[in-house]
PDB file of C-alpha atoms in Angstrom:
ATOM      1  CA  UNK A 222      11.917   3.468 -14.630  1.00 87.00           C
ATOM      2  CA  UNK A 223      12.284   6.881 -16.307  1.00 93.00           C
ATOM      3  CA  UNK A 224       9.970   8.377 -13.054  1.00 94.00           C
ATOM      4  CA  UNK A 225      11.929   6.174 -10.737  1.00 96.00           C
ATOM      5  CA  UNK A 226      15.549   7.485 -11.836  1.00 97.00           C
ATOM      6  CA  UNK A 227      14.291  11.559 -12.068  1.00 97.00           C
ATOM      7  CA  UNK A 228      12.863  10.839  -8.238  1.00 97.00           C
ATOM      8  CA  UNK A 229      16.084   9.150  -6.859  1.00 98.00           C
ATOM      9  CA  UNK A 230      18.106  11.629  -8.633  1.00 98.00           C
ATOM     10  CA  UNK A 231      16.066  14.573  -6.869  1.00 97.00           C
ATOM     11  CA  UNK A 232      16.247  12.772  -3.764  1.00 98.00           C
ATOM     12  CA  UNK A 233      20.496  12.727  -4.629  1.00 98.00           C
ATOM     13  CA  UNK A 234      20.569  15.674  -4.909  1.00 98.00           C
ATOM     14  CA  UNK A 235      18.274  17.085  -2.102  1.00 97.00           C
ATOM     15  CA  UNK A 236      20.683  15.138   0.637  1.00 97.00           C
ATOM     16  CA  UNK A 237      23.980  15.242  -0.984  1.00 97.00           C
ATOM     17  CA  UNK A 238      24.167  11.234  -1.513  1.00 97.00           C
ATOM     18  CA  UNK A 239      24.047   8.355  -4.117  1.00 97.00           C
ATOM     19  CA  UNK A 240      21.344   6.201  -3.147  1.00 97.00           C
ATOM     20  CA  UNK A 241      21.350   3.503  -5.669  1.00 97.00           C
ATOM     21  CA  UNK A 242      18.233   2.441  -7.375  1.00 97.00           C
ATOM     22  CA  UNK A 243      15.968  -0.073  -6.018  1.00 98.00           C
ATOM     23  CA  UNK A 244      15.568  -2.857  -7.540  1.00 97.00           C
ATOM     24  CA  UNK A 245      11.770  -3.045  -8.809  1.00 96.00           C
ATOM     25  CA  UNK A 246       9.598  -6.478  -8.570  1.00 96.00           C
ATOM     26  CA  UNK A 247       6.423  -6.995 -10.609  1.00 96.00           C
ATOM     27  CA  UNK A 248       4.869  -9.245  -7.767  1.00 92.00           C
ATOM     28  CA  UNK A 249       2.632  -7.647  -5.825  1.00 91.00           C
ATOM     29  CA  UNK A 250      -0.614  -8.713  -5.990  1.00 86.00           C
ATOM     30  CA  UNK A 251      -4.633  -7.891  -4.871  1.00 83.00           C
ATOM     31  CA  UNK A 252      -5.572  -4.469  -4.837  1.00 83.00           C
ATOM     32  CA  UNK A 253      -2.557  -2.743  -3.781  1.00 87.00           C
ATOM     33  CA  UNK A 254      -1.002  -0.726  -6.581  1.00 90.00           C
ATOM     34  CA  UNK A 255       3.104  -1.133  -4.784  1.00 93.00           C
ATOM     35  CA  UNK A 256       4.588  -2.118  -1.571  1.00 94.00           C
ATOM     36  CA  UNK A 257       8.325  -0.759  -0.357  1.00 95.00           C
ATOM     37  CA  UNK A 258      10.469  -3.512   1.541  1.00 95.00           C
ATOM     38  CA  UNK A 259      12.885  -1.378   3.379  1.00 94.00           C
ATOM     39  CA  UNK A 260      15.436  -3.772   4.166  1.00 92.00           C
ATOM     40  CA  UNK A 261      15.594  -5.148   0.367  1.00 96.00           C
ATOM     41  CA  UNK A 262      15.590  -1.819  -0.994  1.00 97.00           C
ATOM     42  CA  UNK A 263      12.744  -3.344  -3.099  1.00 98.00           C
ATOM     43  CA  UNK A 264      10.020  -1.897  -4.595  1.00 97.00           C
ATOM     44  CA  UNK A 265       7.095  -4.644  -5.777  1.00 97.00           C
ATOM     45  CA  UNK A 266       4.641  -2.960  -8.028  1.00 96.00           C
ATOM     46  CA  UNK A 267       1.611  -4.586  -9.140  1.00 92.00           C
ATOM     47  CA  UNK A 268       1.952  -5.474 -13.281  1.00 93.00           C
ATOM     48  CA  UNK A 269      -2.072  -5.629 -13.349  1.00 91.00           C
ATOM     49  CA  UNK A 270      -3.171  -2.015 -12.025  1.00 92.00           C
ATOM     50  CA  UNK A 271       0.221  -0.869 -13.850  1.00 93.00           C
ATOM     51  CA  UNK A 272      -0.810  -2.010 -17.349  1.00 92.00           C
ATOM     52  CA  UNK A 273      -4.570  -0.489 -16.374  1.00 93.00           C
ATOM     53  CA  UNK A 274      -3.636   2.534 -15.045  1.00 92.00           C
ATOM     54  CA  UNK A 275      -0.152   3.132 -16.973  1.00 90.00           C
ATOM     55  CA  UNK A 276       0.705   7.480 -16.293  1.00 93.00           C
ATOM     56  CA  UNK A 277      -1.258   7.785 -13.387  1.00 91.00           C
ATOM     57  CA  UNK A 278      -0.259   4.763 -11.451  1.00 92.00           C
ATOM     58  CA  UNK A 279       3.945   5.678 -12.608  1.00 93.00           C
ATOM     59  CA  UNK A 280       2.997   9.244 -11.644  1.00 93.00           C
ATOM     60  CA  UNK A 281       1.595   8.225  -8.221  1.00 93.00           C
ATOM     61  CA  UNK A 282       2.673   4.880  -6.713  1.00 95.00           C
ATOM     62  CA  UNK A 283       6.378   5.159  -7.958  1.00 95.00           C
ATOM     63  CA  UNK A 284       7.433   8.300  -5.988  1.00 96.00           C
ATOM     64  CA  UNK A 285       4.816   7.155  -3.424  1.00 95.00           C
ATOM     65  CA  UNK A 286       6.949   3.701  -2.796  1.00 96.00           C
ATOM     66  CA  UNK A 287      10.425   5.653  -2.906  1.00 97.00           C
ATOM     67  CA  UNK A 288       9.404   7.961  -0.468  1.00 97.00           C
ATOM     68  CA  UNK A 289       9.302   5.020   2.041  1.00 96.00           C
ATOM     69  CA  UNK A 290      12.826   3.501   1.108  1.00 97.00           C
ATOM     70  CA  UNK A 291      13.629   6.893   1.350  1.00 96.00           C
ATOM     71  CA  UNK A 292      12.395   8.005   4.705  1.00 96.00           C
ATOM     72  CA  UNK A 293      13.560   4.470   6.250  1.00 95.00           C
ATOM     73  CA  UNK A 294      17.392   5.318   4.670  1.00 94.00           C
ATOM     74  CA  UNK A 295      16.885   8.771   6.065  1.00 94.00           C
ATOM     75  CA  UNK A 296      15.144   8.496   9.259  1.00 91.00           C
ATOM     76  CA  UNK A 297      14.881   4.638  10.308  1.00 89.00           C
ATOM     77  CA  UNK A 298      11.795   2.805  10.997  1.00 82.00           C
ATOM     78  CA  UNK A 299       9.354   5.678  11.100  1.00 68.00           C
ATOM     79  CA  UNK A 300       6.817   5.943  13.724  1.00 67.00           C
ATOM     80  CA  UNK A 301       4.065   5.921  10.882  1.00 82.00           C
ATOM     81  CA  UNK A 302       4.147   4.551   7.459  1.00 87.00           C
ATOM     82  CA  UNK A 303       2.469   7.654   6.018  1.00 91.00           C
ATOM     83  CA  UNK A 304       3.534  10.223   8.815  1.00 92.00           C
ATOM     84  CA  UNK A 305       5.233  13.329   8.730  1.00 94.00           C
ATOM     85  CA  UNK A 306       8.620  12.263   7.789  1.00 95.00           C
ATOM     86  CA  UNK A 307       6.843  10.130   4.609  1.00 94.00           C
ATOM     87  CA  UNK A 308       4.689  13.107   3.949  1.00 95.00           C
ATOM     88  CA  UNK A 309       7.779  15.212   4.078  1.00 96.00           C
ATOM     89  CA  UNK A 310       9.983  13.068   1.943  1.00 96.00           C
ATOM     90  CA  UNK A 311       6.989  13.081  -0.875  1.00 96.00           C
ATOM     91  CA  UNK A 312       6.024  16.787  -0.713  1.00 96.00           C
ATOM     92  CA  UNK A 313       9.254  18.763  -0.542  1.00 97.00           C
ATOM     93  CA  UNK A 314      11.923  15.966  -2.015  1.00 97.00           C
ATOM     94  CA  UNK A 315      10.240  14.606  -4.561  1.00 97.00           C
ATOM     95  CA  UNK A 316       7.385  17.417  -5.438  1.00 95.00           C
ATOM     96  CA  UNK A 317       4.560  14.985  -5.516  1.00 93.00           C
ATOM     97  CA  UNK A 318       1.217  15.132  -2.952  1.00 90.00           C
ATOM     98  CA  UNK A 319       1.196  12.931  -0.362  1.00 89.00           C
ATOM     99  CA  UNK A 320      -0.999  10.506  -1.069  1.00 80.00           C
ATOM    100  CA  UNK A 321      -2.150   7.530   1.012  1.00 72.00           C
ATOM    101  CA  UNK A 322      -3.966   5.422  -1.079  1.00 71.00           C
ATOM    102  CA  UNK A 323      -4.785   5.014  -4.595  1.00 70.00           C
ATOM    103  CA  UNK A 324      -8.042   5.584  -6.747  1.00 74.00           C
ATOM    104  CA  UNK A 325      -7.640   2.989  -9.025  1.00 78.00           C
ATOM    105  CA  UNK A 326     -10.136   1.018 -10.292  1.00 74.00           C
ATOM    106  CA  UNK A 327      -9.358  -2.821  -8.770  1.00 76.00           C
ATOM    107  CA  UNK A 328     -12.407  -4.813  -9.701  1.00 74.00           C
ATOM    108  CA  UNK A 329      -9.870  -6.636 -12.240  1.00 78.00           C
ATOM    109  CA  UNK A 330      -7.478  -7.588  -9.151  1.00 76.00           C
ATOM    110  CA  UNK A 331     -10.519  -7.975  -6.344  1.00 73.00           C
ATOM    111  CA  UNK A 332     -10.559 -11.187  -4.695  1.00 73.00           C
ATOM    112  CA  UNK A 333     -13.522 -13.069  -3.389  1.00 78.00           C
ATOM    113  CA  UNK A 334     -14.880 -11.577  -0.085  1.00 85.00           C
ATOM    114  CA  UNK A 335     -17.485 -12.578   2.539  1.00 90.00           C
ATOM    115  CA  UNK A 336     -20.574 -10.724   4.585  1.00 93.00           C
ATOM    116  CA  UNK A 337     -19.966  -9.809   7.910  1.00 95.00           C
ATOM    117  CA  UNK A 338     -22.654  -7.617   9.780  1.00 96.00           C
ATOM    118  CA  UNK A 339     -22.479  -5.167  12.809  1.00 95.00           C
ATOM    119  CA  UNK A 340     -25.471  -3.001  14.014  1.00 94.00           C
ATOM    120  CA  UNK A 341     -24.741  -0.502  11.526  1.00 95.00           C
ATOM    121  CA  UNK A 342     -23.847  -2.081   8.048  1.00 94.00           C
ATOM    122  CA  UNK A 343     -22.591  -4.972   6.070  1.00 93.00           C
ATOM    123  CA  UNK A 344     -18.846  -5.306   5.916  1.00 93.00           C
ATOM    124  CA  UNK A 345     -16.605  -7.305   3.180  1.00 89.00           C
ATOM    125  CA  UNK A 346     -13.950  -9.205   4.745  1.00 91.00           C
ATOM    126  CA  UNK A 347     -11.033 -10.698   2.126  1.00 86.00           C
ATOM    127  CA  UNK A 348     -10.269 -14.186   2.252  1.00 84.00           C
ATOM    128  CA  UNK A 349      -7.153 -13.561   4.645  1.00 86.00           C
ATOM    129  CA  UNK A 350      -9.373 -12.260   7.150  1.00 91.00           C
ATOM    130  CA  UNK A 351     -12.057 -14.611   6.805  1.00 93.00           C
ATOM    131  CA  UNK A 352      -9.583 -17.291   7.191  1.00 93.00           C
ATOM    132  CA  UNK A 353      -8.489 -15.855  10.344  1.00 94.00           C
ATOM    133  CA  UNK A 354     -11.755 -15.369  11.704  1.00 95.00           C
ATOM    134  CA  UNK A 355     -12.570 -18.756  11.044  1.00 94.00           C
ATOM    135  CA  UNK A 356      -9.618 -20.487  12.737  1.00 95.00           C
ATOM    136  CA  UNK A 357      -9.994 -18.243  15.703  1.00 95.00           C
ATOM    137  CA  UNK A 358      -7.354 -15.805  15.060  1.00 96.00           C
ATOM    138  CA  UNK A 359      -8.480 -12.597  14.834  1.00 95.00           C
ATOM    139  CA  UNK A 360     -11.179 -10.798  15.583  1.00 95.00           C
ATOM    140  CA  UNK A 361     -12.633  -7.223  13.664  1.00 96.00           C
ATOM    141  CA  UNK A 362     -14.698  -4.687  14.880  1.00 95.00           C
ATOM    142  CA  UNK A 363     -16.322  -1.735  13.512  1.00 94.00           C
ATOM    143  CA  UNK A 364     -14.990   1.422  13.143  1.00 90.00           C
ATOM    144  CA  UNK A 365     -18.227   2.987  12.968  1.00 91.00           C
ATOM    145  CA  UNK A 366     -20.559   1.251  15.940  1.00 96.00           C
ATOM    146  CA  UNK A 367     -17.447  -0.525  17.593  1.00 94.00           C
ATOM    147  CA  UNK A 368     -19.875  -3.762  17.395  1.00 96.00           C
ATOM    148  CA  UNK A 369     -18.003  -7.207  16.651  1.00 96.00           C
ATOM    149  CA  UNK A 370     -18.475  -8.237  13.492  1.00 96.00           C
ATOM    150  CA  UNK A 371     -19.744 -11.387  12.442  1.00 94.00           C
ATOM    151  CA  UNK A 372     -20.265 -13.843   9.365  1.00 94.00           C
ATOM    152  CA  UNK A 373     -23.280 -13.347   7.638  1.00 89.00           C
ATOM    153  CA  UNK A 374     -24.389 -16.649   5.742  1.00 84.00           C
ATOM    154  CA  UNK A 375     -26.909 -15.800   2.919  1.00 74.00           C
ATOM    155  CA  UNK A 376     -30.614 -16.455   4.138  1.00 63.00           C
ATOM    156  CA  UNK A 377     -29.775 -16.938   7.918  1.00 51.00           C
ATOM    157  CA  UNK A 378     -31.413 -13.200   7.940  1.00 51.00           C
TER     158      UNK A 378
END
């Protein structure tokens, strides 16, 4: 909370205004370390990689998740999550580097995940995805070859 307060108050300062804090959630869950919900002013952090990670993770994902209440108070819906505006907001507001993602370790919050293959490599696919493959939902291609990807089932080769 400390880090959260000395950001906002930068941020306060910066633009002249008295953005109140957001209120902070310990629900997120998987492998991502915080989401932002604009509209809530919300912050969810997630109480796993927090208690794993403790300085860095504050250090990082805090500032990283005010930046985007920030830049959505500021700006609106931006045209990218992590565009210039975000980058902006992170860099010269709040003094931290833009960061995208984190480096945590997450094999404590992984969930299961399944084979897919393409003509290049083996993929993981979380259980969301899966799901969605499965039911005819979605599809998922490669970002490398462009191929379709497509379940792999142990010793069908």
């Amino acid at each position: 909370m400390r880090c959260l307060r000395e950001k906002l108050q930068l941020a306060n300062a910066y633009f002249g205004t008295d953005y109140s804090e957001p209120e902070i959630s310990y629900q997120q869950r998987g492998t991502s370390a915080g989401s932002a919900y604009l509209q809530h002013w919300q912050i969810r952090l997630n109480p796993i990689l927090l208690i794993e990670n403790q300085q860095p993770f504050v250090d990082e994902v805090v500032p990283h998740e005010l930046a985007h209440l920030l830049v959505y108070r500021r700006f609106g819906r931006a045209a990218a999550p992590h565009g210039k505006e975000w980058r902006w907001m992170m860099e010269q507001v709040l003094g931290v580097s833009a960061s995208r993602t984190h480096k945590f370790e997450t094999a404590s919050v992984q969930s299961k995940t399944y084979p897919y293959l393409c003509a290049c490599q083996e993929h993981q696919l979380t259980v969301r995805r899966h799901n969605r493959v499965m039911r005819k939902e979605a599809e998922y291609r490669c970002r490398h070859c462009g191929e379709l990807l497509r379940f792999h089932v142990k010793g069908t080769g």
